[in-house]
PDB file of N, CA and C in Angstrom:
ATOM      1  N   UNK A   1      11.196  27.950 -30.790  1.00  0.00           N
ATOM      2  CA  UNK A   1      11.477  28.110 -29.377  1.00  0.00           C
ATOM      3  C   UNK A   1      12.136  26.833 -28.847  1.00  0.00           C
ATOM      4  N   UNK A   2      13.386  26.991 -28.168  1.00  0.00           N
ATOM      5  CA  UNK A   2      14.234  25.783 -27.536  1.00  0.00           C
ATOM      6  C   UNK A   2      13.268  25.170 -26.141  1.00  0.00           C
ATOM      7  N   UNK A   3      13.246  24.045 -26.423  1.00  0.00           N
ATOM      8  CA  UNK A   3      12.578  23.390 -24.784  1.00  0.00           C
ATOM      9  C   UNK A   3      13.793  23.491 -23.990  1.00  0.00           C
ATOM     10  N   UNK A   4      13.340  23.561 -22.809  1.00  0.00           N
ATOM     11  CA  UNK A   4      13.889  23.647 -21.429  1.00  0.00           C
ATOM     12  C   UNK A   4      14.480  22.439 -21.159  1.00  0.00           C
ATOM     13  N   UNK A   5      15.459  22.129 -20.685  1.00  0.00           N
ATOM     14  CA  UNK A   5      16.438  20.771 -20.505  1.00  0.00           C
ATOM     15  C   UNK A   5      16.255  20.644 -19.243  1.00  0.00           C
ATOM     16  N   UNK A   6      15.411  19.147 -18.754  1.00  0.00           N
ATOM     17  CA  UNK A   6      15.385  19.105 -17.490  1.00  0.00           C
ATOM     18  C   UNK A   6      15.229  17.721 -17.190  1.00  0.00           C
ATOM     19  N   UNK A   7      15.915  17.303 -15.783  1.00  0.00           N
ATOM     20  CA  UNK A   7      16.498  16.002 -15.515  1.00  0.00           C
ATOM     21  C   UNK A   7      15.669  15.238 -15.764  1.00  0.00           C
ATOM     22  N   UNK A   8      14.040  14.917 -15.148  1.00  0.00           N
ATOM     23  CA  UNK A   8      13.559  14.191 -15.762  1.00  0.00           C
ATOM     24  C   UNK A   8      12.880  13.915 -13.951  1.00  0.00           C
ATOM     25  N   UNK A   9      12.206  12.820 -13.935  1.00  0.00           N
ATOM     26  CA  UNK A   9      11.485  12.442 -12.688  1.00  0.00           C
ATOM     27  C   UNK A   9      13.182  11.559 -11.959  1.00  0.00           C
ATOM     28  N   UNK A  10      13.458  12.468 -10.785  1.00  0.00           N
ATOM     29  CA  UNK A  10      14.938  11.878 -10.470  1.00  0.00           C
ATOM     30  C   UNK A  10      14.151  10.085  -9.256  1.00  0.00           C
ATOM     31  N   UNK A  11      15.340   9.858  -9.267  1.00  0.00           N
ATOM     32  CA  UNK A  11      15.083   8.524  -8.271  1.00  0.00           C
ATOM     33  C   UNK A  11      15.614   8.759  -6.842  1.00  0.00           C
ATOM     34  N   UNK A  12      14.215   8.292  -6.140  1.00  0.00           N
ATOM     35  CA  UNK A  12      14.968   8.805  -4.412  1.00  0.00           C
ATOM     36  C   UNK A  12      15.773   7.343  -3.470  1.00  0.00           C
ATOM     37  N   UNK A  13      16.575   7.729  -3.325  1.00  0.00           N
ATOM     38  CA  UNK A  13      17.234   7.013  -2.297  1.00  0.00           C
ATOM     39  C   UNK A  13      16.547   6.078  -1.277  1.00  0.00           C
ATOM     40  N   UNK A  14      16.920   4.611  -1.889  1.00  0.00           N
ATOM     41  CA  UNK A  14      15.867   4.228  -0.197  1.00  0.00           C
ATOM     42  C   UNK A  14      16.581   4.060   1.112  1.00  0.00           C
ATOM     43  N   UNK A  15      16.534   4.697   1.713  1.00  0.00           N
ATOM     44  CA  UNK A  15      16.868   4.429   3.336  1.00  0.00           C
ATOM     45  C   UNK A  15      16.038   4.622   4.357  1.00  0.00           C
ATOM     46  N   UNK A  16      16.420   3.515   5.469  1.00  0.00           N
ATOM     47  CA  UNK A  16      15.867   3.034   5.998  1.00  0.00           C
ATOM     48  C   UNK A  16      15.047   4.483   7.128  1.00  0.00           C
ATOM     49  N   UNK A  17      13.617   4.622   7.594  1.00  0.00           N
ATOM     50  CA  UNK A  17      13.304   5.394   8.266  1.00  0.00           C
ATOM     51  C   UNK A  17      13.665   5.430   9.883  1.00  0.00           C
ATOM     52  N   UNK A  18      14.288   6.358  10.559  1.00  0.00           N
ATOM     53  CA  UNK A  18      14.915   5.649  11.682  1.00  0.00           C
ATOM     54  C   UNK A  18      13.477   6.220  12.823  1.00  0.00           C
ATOM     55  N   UNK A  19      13.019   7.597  12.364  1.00  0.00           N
ATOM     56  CA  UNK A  19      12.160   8.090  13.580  1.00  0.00           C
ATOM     57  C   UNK A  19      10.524   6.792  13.501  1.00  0.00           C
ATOM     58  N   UNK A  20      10.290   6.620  14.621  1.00  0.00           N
ATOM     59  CA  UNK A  20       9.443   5.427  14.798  1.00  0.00           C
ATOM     60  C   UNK A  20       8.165   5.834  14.755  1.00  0.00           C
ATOM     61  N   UNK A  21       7.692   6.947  15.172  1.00  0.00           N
ATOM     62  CA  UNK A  21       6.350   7.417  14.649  1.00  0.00           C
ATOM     63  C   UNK A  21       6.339   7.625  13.282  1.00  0.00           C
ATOM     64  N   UNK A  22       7.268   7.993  12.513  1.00  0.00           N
ATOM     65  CA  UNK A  22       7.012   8.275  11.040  1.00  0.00           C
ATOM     66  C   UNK A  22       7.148   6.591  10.172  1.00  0.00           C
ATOM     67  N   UNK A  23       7.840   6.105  10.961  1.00  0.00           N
ATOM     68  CA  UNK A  23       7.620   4.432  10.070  1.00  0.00           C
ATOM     69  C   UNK A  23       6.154   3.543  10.768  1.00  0.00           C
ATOM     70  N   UNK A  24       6.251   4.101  11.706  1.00  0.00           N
ATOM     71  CA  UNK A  24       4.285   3.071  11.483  1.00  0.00           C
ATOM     72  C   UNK A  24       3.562   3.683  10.836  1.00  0.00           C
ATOM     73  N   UNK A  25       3.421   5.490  10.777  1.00  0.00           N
ATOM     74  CA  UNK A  25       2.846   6.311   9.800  1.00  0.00           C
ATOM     75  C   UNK A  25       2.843   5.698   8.087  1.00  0.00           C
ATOM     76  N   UNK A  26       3.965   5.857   7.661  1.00  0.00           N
ATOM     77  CA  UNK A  26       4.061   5.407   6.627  1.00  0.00           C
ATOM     78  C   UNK A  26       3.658   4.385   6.609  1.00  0.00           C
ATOM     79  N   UNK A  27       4.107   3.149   6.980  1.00  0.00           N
ATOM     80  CA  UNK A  27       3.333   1.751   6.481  1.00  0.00           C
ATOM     81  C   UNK A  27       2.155   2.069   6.657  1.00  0.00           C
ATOM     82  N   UNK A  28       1.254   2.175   7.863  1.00  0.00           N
ATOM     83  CA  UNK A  28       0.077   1.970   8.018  1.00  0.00           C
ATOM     84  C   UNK A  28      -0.749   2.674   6.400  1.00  0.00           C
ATOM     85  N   UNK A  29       0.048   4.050   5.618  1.00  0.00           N
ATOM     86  CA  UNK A  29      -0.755   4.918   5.073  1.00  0.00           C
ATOM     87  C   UNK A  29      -0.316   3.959   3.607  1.00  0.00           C
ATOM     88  N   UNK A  30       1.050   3.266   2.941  1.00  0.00           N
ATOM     89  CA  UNK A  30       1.166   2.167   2.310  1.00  0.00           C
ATOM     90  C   UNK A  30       0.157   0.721   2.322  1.00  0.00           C
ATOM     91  N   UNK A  31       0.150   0.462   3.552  1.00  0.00           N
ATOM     92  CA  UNK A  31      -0.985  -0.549   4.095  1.00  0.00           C
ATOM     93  C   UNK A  31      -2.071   0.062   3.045  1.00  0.00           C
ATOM     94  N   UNK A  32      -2.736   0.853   3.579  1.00  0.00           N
ATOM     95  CA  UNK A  32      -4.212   1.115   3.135  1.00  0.00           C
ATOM     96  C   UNK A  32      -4.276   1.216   1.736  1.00  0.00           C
ATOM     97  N   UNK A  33      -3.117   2.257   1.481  1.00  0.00           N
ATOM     98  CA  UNK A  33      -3.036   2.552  -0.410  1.00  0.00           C
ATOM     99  C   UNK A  33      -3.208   0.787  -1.137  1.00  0.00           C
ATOM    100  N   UNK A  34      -2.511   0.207  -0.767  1.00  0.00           N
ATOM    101  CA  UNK A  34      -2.380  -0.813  -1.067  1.00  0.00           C
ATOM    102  C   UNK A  34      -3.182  -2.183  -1.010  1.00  0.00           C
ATOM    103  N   UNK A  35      -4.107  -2.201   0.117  1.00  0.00           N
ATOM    104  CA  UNK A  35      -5.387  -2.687   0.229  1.00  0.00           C
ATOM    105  C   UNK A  35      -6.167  -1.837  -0.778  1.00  0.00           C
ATOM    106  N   UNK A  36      -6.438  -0.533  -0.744  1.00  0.00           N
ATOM    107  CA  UNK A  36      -7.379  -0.215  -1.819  1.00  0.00           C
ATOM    108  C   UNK A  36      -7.225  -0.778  -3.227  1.00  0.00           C
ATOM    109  N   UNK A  37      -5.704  -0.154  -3.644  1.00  0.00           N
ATOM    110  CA  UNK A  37      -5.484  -0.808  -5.031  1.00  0.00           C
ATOM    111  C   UNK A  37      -5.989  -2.384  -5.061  1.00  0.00           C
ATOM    112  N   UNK A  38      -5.576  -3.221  -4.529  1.00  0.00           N
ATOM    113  CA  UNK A  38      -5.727  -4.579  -4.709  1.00  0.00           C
ATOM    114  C   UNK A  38      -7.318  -5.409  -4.725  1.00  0.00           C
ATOM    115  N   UNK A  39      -8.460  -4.214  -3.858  1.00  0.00           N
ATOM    116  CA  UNK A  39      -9.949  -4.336  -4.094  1.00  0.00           C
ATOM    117  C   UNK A  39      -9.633  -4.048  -5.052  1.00  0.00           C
ATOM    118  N   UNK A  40      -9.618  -2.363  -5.759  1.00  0.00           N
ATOM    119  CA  UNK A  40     -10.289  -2.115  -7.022  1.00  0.00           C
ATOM    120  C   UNK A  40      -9.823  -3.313  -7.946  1.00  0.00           C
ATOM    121  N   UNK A  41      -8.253  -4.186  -8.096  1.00  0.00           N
ATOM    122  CA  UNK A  41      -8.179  -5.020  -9.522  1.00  0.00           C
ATOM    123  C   UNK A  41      -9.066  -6.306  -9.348  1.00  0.00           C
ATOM    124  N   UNK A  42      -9.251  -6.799  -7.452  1.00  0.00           N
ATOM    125  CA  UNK A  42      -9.787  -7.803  -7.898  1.00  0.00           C
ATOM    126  C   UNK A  42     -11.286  -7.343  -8.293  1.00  0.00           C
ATOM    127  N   UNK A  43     -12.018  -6.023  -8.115  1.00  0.00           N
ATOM    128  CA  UNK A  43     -13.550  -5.474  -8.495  1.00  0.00           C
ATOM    129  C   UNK A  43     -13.406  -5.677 -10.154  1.00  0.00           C
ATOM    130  N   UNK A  44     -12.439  -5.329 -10.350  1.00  0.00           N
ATOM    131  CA  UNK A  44     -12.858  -4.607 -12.029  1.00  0.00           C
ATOM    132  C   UNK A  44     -12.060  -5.551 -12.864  1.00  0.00           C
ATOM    133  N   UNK A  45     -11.014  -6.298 -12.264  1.00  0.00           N
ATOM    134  CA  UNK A  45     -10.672  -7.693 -13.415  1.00  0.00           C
ATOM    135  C   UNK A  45     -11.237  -9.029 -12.703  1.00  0.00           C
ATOM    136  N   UNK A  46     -12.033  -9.046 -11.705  1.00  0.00           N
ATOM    137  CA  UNK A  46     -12.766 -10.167 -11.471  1.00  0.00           C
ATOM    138  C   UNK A  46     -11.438 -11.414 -11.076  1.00  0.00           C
ATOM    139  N   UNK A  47     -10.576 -11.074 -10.495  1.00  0.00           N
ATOM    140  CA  UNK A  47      -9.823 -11.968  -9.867  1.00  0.00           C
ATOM    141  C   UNK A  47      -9.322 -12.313  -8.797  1.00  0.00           C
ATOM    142  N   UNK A  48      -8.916 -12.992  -8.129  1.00  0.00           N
ATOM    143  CA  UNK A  48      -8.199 -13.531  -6.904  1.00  0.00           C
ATOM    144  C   UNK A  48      -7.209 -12.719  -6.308  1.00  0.00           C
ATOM    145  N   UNK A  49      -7.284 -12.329  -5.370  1.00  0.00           N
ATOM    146  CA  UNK A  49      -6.032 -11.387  -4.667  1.00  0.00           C
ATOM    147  C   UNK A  49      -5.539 -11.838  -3.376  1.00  0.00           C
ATOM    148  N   UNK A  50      -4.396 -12.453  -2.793  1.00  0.00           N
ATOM    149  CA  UNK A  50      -4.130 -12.021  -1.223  1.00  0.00           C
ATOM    150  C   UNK A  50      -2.834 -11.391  -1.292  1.00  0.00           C
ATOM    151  N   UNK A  51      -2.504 -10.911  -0.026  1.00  0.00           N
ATOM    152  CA  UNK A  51      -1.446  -9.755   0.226  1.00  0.00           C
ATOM    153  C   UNK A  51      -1.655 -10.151   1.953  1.00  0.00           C
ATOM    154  N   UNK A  52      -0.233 -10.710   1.920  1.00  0.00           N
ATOM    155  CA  UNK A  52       0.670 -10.593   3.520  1.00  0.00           C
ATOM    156  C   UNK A  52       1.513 -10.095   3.953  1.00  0.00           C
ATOM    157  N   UNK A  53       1.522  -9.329   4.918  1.00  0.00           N
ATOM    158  CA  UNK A  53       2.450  -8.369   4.987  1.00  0.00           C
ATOM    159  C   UNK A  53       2.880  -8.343   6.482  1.00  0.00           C
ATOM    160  N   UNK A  54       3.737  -7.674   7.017  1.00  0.00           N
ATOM    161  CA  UNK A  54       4.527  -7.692   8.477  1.00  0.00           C
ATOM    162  C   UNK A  54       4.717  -6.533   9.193  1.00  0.00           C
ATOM    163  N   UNK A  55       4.199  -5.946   9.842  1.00  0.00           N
ATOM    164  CA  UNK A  55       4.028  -4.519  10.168  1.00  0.00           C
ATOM    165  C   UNK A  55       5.572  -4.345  11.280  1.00  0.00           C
ATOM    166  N   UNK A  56       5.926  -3.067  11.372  1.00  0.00           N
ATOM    167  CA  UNK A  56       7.519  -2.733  12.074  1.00  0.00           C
ATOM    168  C   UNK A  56       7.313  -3.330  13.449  1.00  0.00           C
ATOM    169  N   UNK A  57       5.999  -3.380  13.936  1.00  0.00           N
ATOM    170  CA  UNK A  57       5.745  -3.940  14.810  1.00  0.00           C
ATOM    171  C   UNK A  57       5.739  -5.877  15.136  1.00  0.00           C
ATOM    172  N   UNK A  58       6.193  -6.196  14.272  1.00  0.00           N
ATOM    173  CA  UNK A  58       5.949  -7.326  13.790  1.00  0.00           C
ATOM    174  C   UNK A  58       4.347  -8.417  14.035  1.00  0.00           C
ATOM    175  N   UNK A  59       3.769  -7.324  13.788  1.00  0.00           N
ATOM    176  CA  UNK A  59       2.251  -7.677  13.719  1.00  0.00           C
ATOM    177  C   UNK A  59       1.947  -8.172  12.250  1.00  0.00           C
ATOM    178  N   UNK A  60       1.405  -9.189  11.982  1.00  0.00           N
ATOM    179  CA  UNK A  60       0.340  -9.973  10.545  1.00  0.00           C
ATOM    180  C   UNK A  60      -0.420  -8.811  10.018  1.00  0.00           C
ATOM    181  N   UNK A  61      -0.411  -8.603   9.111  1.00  0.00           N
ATOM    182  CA  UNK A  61      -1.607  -7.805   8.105  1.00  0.00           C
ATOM    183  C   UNK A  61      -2.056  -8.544   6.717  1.00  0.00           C
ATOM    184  N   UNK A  62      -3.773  -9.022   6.822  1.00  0.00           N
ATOM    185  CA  UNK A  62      -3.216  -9.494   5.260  1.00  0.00           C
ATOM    186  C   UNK A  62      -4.583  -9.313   4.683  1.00  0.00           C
ATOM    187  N   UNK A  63      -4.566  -9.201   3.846  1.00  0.00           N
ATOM    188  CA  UNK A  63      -5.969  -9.074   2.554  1.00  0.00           C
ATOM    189  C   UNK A  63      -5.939 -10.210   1.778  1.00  0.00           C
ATOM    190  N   UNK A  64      -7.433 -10.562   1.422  1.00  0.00           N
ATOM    191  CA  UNK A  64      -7.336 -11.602   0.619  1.00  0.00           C
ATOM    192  C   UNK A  64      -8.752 -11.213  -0.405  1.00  0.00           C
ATOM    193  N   UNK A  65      -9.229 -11.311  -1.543  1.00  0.00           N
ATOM    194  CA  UNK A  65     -10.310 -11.513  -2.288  1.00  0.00           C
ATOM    195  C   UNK A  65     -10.707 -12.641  -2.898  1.00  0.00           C
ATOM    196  N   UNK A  66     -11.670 -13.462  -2.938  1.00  0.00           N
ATOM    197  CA  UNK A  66     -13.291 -13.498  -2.631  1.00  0.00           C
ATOM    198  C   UNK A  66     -12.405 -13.664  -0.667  1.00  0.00           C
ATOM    199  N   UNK A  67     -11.618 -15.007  -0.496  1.00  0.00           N
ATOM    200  CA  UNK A  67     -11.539 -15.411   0.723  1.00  0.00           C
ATOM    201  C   UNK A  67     -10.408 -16.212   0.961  1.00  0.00           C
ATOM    202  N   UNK A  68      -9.918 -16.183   1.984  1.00  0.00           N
ATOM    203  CA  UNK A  68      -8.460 -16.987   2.201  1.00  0.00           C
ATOM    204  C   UNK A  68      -8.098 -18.246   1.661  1.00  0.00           C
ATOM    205  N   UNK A  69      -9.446 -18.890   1.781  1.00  0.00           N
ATOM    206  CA  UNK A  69      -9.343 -20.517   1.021  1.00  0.00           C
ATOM    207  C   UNK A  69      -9.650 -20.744  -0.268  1.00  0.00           C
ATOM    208  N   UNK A  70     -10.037 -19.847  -0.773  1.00  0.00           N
ATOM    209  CA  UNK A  70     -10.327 -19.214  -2.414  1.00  0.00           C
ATOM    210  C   UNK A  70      -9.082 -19.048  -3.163  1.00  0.00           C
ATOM    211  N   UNK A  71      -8.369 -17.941  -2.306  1.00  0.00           N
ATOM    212  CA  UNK A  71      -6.974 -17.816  -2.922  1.00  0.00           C
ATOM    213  C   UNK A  71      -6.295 -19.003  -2.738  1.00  0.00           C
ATOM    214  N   UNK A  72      -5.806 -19.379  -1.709  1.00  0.00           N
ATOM    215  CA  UNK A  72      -4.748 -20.677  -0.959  1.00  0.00           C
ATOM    216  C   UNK A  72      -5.068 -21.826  -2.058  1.00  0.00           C
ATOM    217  N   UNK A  73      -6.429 -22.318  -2.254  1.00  0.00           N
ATOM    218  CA  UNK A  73      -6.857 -23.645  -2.967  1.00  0.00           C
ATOM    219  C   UNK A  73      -6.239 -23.551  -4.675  1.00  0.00           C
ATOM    220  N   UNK A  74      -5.984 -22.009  -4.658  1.00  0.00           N
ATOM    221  CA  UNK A  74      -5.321 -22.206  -6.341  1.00  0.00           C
ATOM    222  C   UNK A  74      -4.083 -22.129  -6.653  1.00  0.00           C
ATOM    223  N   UNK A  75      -3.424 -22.520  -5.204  1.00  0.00           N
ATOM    224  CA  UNK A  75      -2.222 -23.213  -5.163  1.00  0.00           C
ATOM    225  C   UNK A  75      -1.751 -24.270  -4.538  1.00  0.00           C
TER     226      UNK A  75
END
């Protein structure tokens, strides 16, 4: 039996989001995905994490694991 020929996982275009409720949507729902991921590696590989980020609003967002001066001091 012949397999089926098919493109494959295609790549999407990045452009920029223009409607403004759907770009704080998105970040905010990126935000969180992304705070989660970054607990679970520092939970389960026992390491140092911060993450700063700039919201469309140009508001500060940032995560850090154990603590800000924890991370900062190991650089």
């Amino acid at each position: 039996m012949e397999r089926k020929k098919t493109k494959g996982r295609q790549k999407i275009p990045m452009k920029k989001i223009e409607n403004k409720d759907s770009m704080f949507a998105t970040f905010t729902k990126r935000r969180e995905g992304l705070y989660k991921k970054s607990s679970e590696l520092a939970t389960e590989c026992n390491v140092d994490i911060g993450i700063m980020m700039i919201s469309p609003t140009c508001k500060p967002h940032s995560f850090f694991h154990p603590t800000v001066d924890a991370v900062i001091s190991r650089f």
